[in-house]
Amino acid sequence: MTMTEKHCPKALSRRSFVKIAAAAGAAAGLGVSMSGSLKDAGKAFAESGSSIKTVKTMCHGCIQFCAVLATVEDGVVTKLQGDPDSPLNKTSICIKGLNQMHTVYSPRHILHPMRHVERGTNKWETISWDEAIELAATKIKEGVDKYGPYSFFVSSGGGGAYSGFWAYGFCEAILSPNSFEPGGAQCFMPRASMAPFVYGGRPPSIADSFLWEPFNTYKPATKMIVLWGAQPSISQTALSGHGMADLRVDRGCKTIVVDPNFTPDSAKADVWLPLRPGTDTALVLCWWSYIIEHKLYDEDFTKYWTNLPFLINPDTRLPYLAEEVWPDYVNPAKDPNDEFSTPAYVCFDKKTGTIQPLPYSLPEDSPVDPEIFFTAVVNGAESRTAGQIYYDEAKEWTLEKTGEYCWLQPDKIEEAVKLYAEAEVAGIAHGVATDQTKASSEVPLGVNGLDTIMGYVDKPGVTLTHLSEQYKDRPVMVGDTAALGAWSANYGVGYHVGKTDNWNKKRVEEFPDQELLKTYNQLQRDRLGLVEHKGFFWQDNCHIPTILKAIRTGEPYKPRVWYDFSGNKLAMLGNAQSWYDVLDEIDFCICQYPMITSFHYEAADLIFPLQEWLEWNGTSDIINNKFMFTQVIHLGETVNNGVPATRILARYRELMGETGPSKYTVMPQPDSEDGVRAGVAKDMGVESYEELVNNQDKYVPKVTPPDEYWRYYQYLDIVSDGLPGGFATESRKCEPYCTILLKMSRTGWPFTYPLEMPACDDYNPICVNIPPNENPGDDPEYPLVITSGRVPYYHHGTMRHAPFSRELYPAPEVKINPRTAAEYGIEHMDWVKISSPRGSISARAYLTEGEAPGQLWMERFWNPEAYDASQANPDGGWRQCNINVITDNYVDSDTEKPYNSVYGSYTLRGFQVKIEKGERPENIWVEPKEFEPFMPTLTSEPQTGDVF
Amino acid sequence: MDVHFQVNTKTQGNKDSGVFSTVISEGQSSEGQLAEEQPSAEDRSHQLSSDESIQEKLSRLSKVITKHPLNQMVLYKILVACKTNRKEGELKEEIATYPQFKSATLDQHSLIDQLVRADGLSMSEYDGNGNLIVRGEQTDGVLAEQDKTPPPDQDQEASVTWRCYLTTEIGLIYIDENTPEKRLADLLSLVPSRNEFYLKVLDFCSGEKQPYKAIEALLERDLLALPEEQALHIPTKPSLFIDKLERAGGIVWDDGWTITDIGRRMLQTFKKD
């Protein structure tokens, strides 16, 4: 018996379903229910008894995944609750998870492939899967035939169905260089990639499932944690949010919250620093300055395990190598096999009072006592240590100056930095906020660096931890560990940091498929915006404003056939109007998603129906526990999110006269639900999926023994060369002075090796102050600063069709300080109009002392009902309340573009606006009764078998 | 640089200079076939200038035509085809012959209907005796708003034997403002350093139909000499020239890139010069 048969007694094959649907006249469009609403079942049914079962599965409501128990009565899911086997969410789930009961059975859950009869209308036509795949493959082929493969591009992200691996892989299979996702540079990549650059390990992002150490109950050690621009209580309520609550309550963990917004995490913090939006770099530098000034750093760790004592060549901005100063120097750490690289640098030795080589060794074996903060003459040039360079940059940021600049009380800053620096062990966990400013690289660089000089690295209780296998050799940073880009290693591209030049050269020369390597290098070279923003190589993405401009202008080529893998791009992308404006440049837009959004209304030509998470198979980890997503129900012809891509690609290759899998892609290959199930079983270590789901209590979760999972102090373990393992960086030490960024800006190293990209301006190797792009007082017409974030009811652009959540939070609220509101005659729950030079939107005023005077806060996304067929005047619905109508991507800026140098991030938080009293916009619902069209109607849909 | 029709209220402000133009050029059809003599757009604008809604109607028509790139040229060609009254069946047959129709997202009926709804075409219905069926008030050959979607009058519907379509005054202005001859001339005046490449592509496509890869091979090495290469950092791709020539009406895809009549005439002019 298959899983579907077991749980869905009325299971239908695809063929029989289509037959029934046709007989019922089920050709449908949005707003046309394919089933009846909830009905009175009658006495006979009530007396017939029910089949009730509980299935272990996981929630996919946000970027973290909670373990969940789903109660199924006669094939209908009637209850969701947290799985007590979960070490983190335990028995709880949040409102986002509970929304699934409404979204999976929502009349907006699309169940069949839909051809859009006409963009900008609600006219849809249900077509067969075969027709849909043929249409998509044909349109991609038409573009490639006429304009070459660069006519094609993909996007992903946006919540609901994360499909990045398929998106990037599909793009490369077509031999196109351009994929993007709204969250790449704006909500993931900076915080996730900077830690690997700084110390070669896992990022300390609490917004993702990277950071588990604080929630280690096996050997709990975290005593102090800083949430910098993160609000787990709202964004990851039942997992990291729950974990933080347990930390505070059960273990007395101290917390500092750096956030302009008064969140539940702010409310519970020992110190809350409500800084002015976008001024994080100044506060980071203030902490650096205070810690150095007051000698609060871990001197031994900083001296021997960071690169701050290295003397820096003022011309190259890179550390001197010992051989540059003493040509005959023999590096004792040199690998006789010329495989691993462990350079010796140059320092000022406190013992001898001279500059000396600084070879790599255990601290106790070091021949020198390096000064961290010093200026010396090297090869005739006055040269500072990396530590001195940092201190010189930071020291102007006194408590007073920082307080004034960041709108903070100096004594509160001091209280916070002392709490952090004087803790026995602590760590900084950052979130989304700083990714959404042009300082997106500098903030994580600065806070990761703080943890390194405090020695809060690779030990119990910190946030910079490895969780990796025990080292045997000197650790190396390579692509196939995802530290240096998603795919590059599969193409032979990329420098293995920690290996020698000769080894890398030989590896490239001996790579078996040189054509593959050169093709991939060419795609990297031609990717849009990557000369300037080479950090994108980490995620194989292109720069969003640059691809937008290419679509608009055709320069240097025109991307024109679009495959969007998930989300609502008009809700997610900055300056939404600028994207709307180029839709008429898009030849064909293929989409896949579980529901139709305002983006699909405006842009899609074709939509493939994806499974909601109660229909989905997969796996995910919660700390050292692997859980499974179980297909609890299945409606219509929905599929796993990887299936359309694999099917379309196969058909495309047939049309192109090619057979078999493409060598240019490493896209995951399952093209059927059975293939997905087999992958789940393999991942869970069980022979078959059937065995797994029939014995979930036995197999779920799959637990890695804690003593294997939790590993610390690996940098001290002696490895194959007789030296301590160290870190997976070029110097083998933590690099708060981040040399990889300098080299990256100049050649694309290590991502594009052996290709050298054209140079751009040097990226900052340390945190420097990056002021907000717009500041109070810059333009008197826009006197207020606005920032944004998530609310607990929804994730990204999803769930706006969950009626109970909408009843609780029907429309976006803009938080305003009562004094500011009074200046504008605005009262609580008034509708207000918020305007920037880009446009105007509406929101309801929420008056609170939790916002500073002169500052506004609003929800990040809005994806309303305005295109609903039940409305008299439907429109796209993305303009009325969407904060991205008033954000900017600077695509039209004539002056220097205010993007982050490394990642090209633009400003989504901390920009200037004005407000005035306004009116409720047309088409925006607020009354409970108005949400009736969203009430679940698909509970009586027949359970169906696999499409493929 | 883009290929938008000039009157496009949605995007006009954000676009770079366009290949399409408002400067009026007469006597050209959509892809260079000589058309019958028509009053100039200037004359038409003058004739209609008392009507304040003309610009709005023109904007609405433009928005419909430019809404989907795969339909854009087909819609323009339908307007040109209907400069004289065309029977529906005959018109549909002609549309089916357009190379661009192979990629269009709508069928002939829907394309025609879009133009009728946007006041680019007027529709006339005739009974079996050839008598015009009048459903409501008609002014200057344009259907009244309430009559664009015929009422469900079964008797009247049954009496309709054929329909005819004629380009409206608005449609004629639109045609004149966007002739391919003007678009192509504008394209060649925008970045003179690129003309060598445009002409090379036109010349290359003047014989056999050419696949993209052949044009890519033709241009790729020479493109490195372009001055903007250095500024852009990313190598310009041959598709840039193909795209702009296509939208200007100089070449058309018909299972391979081939020159249009107007493209050929432009090429000959440049060769003479």
PDB file of N, CA and C in Angstrom, chain A residues 476-528:
ATOM      1  N   VAL A 476      39.666  23.275   4.638  1.00  0.00           N
ATOM      2  CA  VAL A 476      39.723  23.965   3.349  1.00  0.00           C
ATOM      3  C   VAL A 476      38.336  24.509   3.027  1.00  0.00           C
ATOM      4  N   MET A 477      38.311  25.685   2.441  1.00  0.00           N
ATOM      5  CA  MET A 477      37.051  26.293   2.031  1.00  0.00           C
ATOM      6  C   MET A 477      36.837  25.980   0.544  1.00  0.00           C
ATOM      7  N   VAL A 478      35.859  25.148   0.247  1.00  0.00           N
ATOM      8  CA  VAL A 478      35.618  24.768  -1.142  1.00  0.00           C
ATOM      9  C   VAL A 478      34.138  24.848  -1.457  1.00  0.00           C
ATOM     10  N   GLY A 479      33.837  24.858  -2.747  1.00  0.00           N
ATOM     11  CA  GLY A 479      32.465  25.049  -3.180  1.00  0.00           C
ATOM     12  C   GLY A 479      31.528  23.948  -2.741  1.00  0.00           C
ATOM     13  N   ASP A 480      31.994  22.727  -2.738  1.00  0.00           N
ATOM     14  CA  ASP A 480      31.044  21.659  -2.471  1.00  0.00           C
ATOM     15  C   ASP A 480      30.633  21.573  -1.006  1.00  0.00           C
ATOM     16  N   THR A 481      31.144  22.457  -0.200  1.00  0.00           N
ATOM     17  CA  THR A 481      30.599  22.553   1.152  1.00  0.00           C
ATOM     18  C   THR A 481      29.650  23.738   1.261  1.00  0.00           C
ATOM     19  N   ALA A 482      29.332  24.325   0.106  1.00  0.00           N
ATOM     20  CA  ALA A 482      28.447  25.481   0.025  1.00  0.00           C
ATOM     21  C   ALA A 482      29.053  26.720   0.659  1.00  0.00           C
ATOM     22  N   ALA A 483      30.308  26.633   1.033  1.00  0.00           N
ATOM     23  CA  ALA A 483      30.941  27.826   1.583  1.00  0.00           C
ATOM     24  C   ALA A 483      31.340  28.790   0.489  1.00  0.00           C
ATOM     25  N   LEU A 484      31.548  28.281  -0.692  1.00  0.00           N
ATOM     26  CA  LEU A 484      32.001  29.140  -1.783  1.00  0.00           C
ATOM     27  C   LEU A 484      31.097  29.029  -2.997  1.00  0.00           C
ATOM     28  N   GLY A 485      29.837  29.119  -2.799  1.00  0.00           N
ATOM     29  CA  GLY A 485      28.950  29.089  -3.939  1.00  0.00           C
ATOM     30  C   GLY A 485      28.266  27.752  -4.043  1.00  0.00           C
ATOM     31  N   ALA A 486      27.053  27.805  -4.580  1.00  0.00           N
ATOM     32  CA  ALA A 486      26.226  26.616  -4.575  1.00  0.00           C
ATOM     33  C   ALA A 486      26.775  25.510  -5.463  1.00  0.00           C
ATOM     34  N   TRP A 487      27.267  25.866  -6.619  1.00  0.00           N
ATOM     35  CA  TRP A 487      27.536  24.830  -7.603  1.00  0.00           C
ATOM     36  C   TRP A 487      28.966  24.776  -8.108  1.00  0.00           C
ATOM     37  N   SER A 488      29.741  25.806  -7.898  1.00  0.00           N
ATOM     38  CA  SER A 488      30.946  25.990  -8.689  1.00  0.00           C
ATOM     39  C   SER A 488      31.854  24.768  -8.703  1.00  0.00           C
ATOM     40  N   ALA A 489      31.970  24.080  -7.577  1.00  0.00           N
ATOM     41  CA  ALA A 489      32.894  22.947  -7.512  1.00  0.00           C
ATOM     42  C   ALA A 489      32.501  21.845  -8.483  1.00  0.00           C
ATOM     43  N   ASN A 490      31.227  21.761  -8.804  1.00  0.00           N
ATOM     44  CA  ASN A 490      30.792  20.719  -9.721  1.00  0.00           C
ATOM     45  C   ASN A 490      31.277  20.950 -11.148  1.00  0.00           C
ATOM     46  N   TYR A 491      31.695  22.156 -11.412  1.00  0.00           N
ATOM     47  CA  TYR A 491      32.162  22.497 -12.750  1.00  0.00           C
ATOM     48  C   TYR A 491      33.682  22.643 -12.793  1.00  0.00           C
ATOM     49  N   GLY A 492      34.340  22.284 -11.706  1.00  0.00           N
ATOM     50  CA  GLY A 492      35.791  22.407 -11.672  1.00  0.00           C
ATOM     51  C   GLY A 492      36.249  23.829 -11.441  1.00  0.00           C
ATOM     52  N   VAL A 493      35.322  24.724 -11.191  1.00  0.00           N
ATOM     53  CA  VAL A 493      35.641  26.140 -11.045  1.00  0.00           C
ATOM     54  C   VAL A 493      35.811  26.469  -9.566  1.00  0.00           C
ATOM     55  N   GLY A 494      36.690  27.419  -9.276  1.00  0.00           N
ATOM     56  CA  GLY A 494      36.835  27.881  -7.903  1.00  0.00           C
ATOM     57  C   GLY A 494      38.145  27.444  -7.282  1.00  0.00           C
ATOM     58  N   TYR A 495      38.707  28.326  -6.509  1.00  0.00           N
ATOM     59  CA  TYR A 495      39.979  28.068  -5.826  1.00  0.00           C
ATOM     60  C   TYR A 495      39.684  27.442  -4.467  1.00  0.00           C
ATOM     61  N   HIS A 496      40.330  26.374  -4.161  1.00  0.00           N
ATOM     62  CA  HIS A 496      40.153  25.744  -2.851  1.00  0.00           C
ATOM     63  C   HIS A 496      41.049  26.478  -1.858  1.00  0.00           C
ATOM     64  N   VAL A 497      40.430  27.312  -1.061  1.00  0.00           N
ATOM     65  CA  VAL A 497      41.192  28.143  -0.128  1.00  0.00           C
ATOM     66  C   VAL A 497      41.749  27.250   0.980  1.00  0.00           C
ATOM     67  N   GLY A 498      43.057  27.298   1.131  1.00  0.00           N
ATOM     68  CA  GLY A 498      43.712  26.404   2.080  1.00  0.00           C
ATOM     69  C   GLY A 498      44.599  25.400   1.363  1.00  0.00           C
ATOM     70  N   LYS A 499      44.418  25.315   0.037  1.00  0.00           N
ATOM     71  CA  LYS A 499      45.319  24.500  -0.784  1.00  0.00           C
ATOM     72  C   LYS A 499      46.285  25.446  -1.496  1.00  0.00           C
ATOM     73  N   THR A 500      47.399  24.919  -1.989  1.00  0.00           N
ATOM     74  CA  THR A 500      48.417  25.777  -2.599  1.00  0.00           C
ATOM     75  C   THR A 500      48.026  26.190  -4.013  1.00  0.00           C
ATOM     76  N   ASP A 501      48.725  27.196  -4.514  1.00  0.00           N
ATOM     77  CA  ASP A 501      48.503  27.631  -5.902  1.00  0.00           C
ATOM     78  C   ASP A 501      48.755  26.476  -6.868  1.00  0.00           C
ATOM     79  N   ASN A 502      49.861  25.779  -6.638  1.00  0.00           N
ATOM     80  CA  ASN A 502      50.199  24.691  -7.555  1.00  0.00           C
ATOM     81  C   ASN A 502      49.136  23.603  -7.544  1.00  0.00           C
ATOM     82  N   TRP A 503      48.655  23.299  -6.360  1.00  0.00           N
ATOM     83  CA  TRP A 503      47.620  22.258  -6.255  1.00  0.00           C
ATOM     84  C   TRP A 503      46.360  22.699  -7.005  1.00  0.00           C
ATOM     85  N   ASN A 504      45.983  23.954  -6.820  1.00  0.00           N
ATOM     86  CA  ASN A 504      44.783  24.458  -7.492  1.00  0.00           C
ATOM     87  C   ASN A 504      44.960  24.491  -9.012  1.00  0.00           C
ATOM     88  N   LYS A 505      46.146  24.895  -9.427  1.00  0.00           N
ATOM     89  CA  LYS A 505      46.415  24.959 -10.866  1.00  0.00           C
ATOM     90  C   LYS A 505      46.313  23.559 -11.480  1.00  0.00           C
ATOM     91  N   LYS A 506      46.930  22.613 -10.787  1.00  0.00           N
ATOM     92  CA  LYS A 506      46.925  21.237 -11.286  1.00  0.00           C
ATOM     93  C   LYS A 506      45.494  20.678 -11.323  1.00  0.00           C
ATOM     94  N   ARG A 507      44.728  21.002 -10.287  1.00  0.00           N
ATOM     95  CA  ARG A 507      43.358  20.498 -10.240  1.00  0.00           C
ATOM     96  C   ARG A 507      42.557  20.994 -11.444  1.00  0.00           C
ATOM     97  N   VAL A 508      42.741  22.242 -11.751  1.00  0.00           N
ATOM     98  CA  VAL A 508      42.022  22.799 -12.900  1.00  0.00           C
ATOM     99  C   VAL A 508      42.490  22.147 -14.196  1.00  0.00           C
ATOM    100  N   GLU A 509      43.798  22.015 -14.322  1.00  0.00           N
ATOM    101  CA  GLU A 509      44.340  21.423 -15.562  1.00  0.00           C
ATOM    102  C   GLU A 509      43.872  19.985 -15.750  1.00  0.00           C
ATOM    103  N   GLU A 510      43.713  19.310 -14.642  1.00  0.00           N
ATOM    104  CA  GLU A 510      43.348  17.886 -14.738  1.00  0.00           C
ATOM    105  C   GLU A 510      41.844  17.662 -14.663  1.00  0.00           C
ATOM    106  N   PHE A 511      41.081  18.733 -14.556  1.00  0.00           N
ATOM    107  CA  PHE A 511      39.629  18.551 -14.501  1.00  0.00           C
ATOM    108  C   PHE A 511      39.192  17.873 -15.799  1.00  0.00           C
ATOM    109  N   PRO A 512      38.434  16.799 -15.707  1.00  0.00           N
ATOM    110  CA  PRO A 512      38.223  15.954 -16.887  1.00  0.00           C
ATOM    111  C   PRO A 512      37.430  16.610 -18.022  1.00  0.00           C
ATOM    112  N   ASP A 513      36.614  17.598 -17.717  1.00  0.00           N
ATOM    113  CA  ASP A 513      35.790  18.183 -18.782  1.00  0.00           C
ATOM    114  C   ASP A 513      36.102  19.679 -18.875  1.00  0.00           C
ATOM    115  N   GLN A 514      37.108  20.011 -19.653  1.00  0.00           N
ATOM    116  CA  GLN A 514      37.535  21.405 -19.764  1.00  0.00           C
ATOM    117  C   GLN A 514      36.460  22.273 -20.421  1.00  0.00           C
ATOM    118  N   GLU A 515      35.700  21.699 -21.329  1.00  0.00           N
ATOM    119  CA  GLU A 515      34.641  22.473 -21.987  1.00  0.00           C
ATOM    120  C   GLU A 515      33.589  22.893 -20.957  1.00  0.00           C
ATOM    121  N   LEU A 516      33.281  21.969 -20.042  1.00  0.00           N
ATOM    122  CA  LEU A 516      32.313  22.262 -18.981  1.00  0.00           C
ATOM    123  C   LEU A 516      32.829  23.390 -18.092  1.00  0.00           C
ATOM    124  N   LEU A 517      34.093  23.294 -17.731  1.00  0.00           N
ATOM    125  CA  LEU A 517      34.695  24.301 -16.862  1.00  0.00           C
ATOM    126  C   LEU A 517      34.671  25.675 -17.541  1.00  0.00           C
ATOM    127  N   LYS A 518      35.068  25.708 -18.794  1.00  0.00           N
ATOM    128  CA  LYS A 518      35.117  26.996 -19.513  1.00  0.00           C
ATOM    129  C   LYS A 518      33.711  27.561 -19.721  1.00  0.00           C
ATOM    130  N   THR A 519      32.754  26.687 -19.974  1.00  0.00           N
ATOM    131  CA  THR A 519      31.373  27.159 -20.154  1.00  0.00           C
ATOM    132  C   THR A 519      30.862  27.801 -18.873  1.00  0.00           C
ATOM    133  N   TYR A 520      31.135  27.142 -17.756  1.00  0.00           N
ATOM    134  CA  TYR A 520      30.657  27.695 -16.487  1.00  0.00           C
ATOM    135  C   TYR A 520      31.347  29.026 -16.182  1.00  0.00           C
ATOM    136  N   ASN A 521      32.654  29.078 -16.446  1.00  0.00           N
ATOM    137  CA  ASN A 521      33.374  30.340 -16.263  1.00  0.00           C
ATOM    138  C   ASN A 521      32.760  31.450 -17.127  1.00  0.00           C
ATOM    139  N   GLN A 522      32.371  31.102 -18.338  1.00  0.00           N
ATOM    140  CA  GLN A 522      31.784  32.113 -19.220  1.00  0.00           C
ATOM    141  C   GLN A 522      30.445  32.599 -18.675  1.00  0.00           C
ATOM    142  N   LEU A 523      29.661  31.663 -18.132  1.00  0.00           N
ATOM    143  CA  LEU A 523      28.387  32.071 -17.525  1.00  0.00           C
ATOM    144  C   LEU A 523      28.638  33.018 -16.355  1.00  0.00           C
ATOM    145  N   GLN A 524      29.665  32.719 -15.569  1.00  0.00           N
ATOM    146  CA  GLN A 524      30.002  33.614 -14.450  1.00  0.00           C
ATOM    147  C   GLN A 524      30.389  34.993 -14.978  1.00  0.00           C
ATOM    148  N   ARG A 525      31.169  34.994 -16.046  1.00  0.00           N
ATOM    149  CA  ARG A 525      31.658  36.256 -16.598  1.00  0.00           C
ATOM    150  C   ARG A 525      30.508  37.124 -17.109  1.00  0.00           C
ATOM    151  N   ASP A 526      29.501  36.472 -17.676  1.00  0.00           N
ATOM    152  CA  ASP A 526      28.413  37.209 -18.329  1.00  0.00           C
ATOM    153  C   ASP A 526      27.223  37.470 -17.405  1.00  0.00           C
ATOM    154  N   ARG A 527      27.293  37.009 -16.180  1.00  0.00           N
ATOM    155  CA  ARG A 527      26.173  37.203 -15.248  1.00  0.00           C
ATOM    156  C   ARG A 527      26.012  38.692 -14.949  1.00  0.00           C
ATOM    157  N   LEU A 528      24.782  39.134 -14.864  1.00  0.00           N
ATOM    158  CA  LEU A 528      24.509  40.578 -14.788  1.00  0.00           C
ATOM    159  C   LEU A 528      24.800  41.146 -13.399  1.00  0.00           C
TER     160      LEU A 528
END
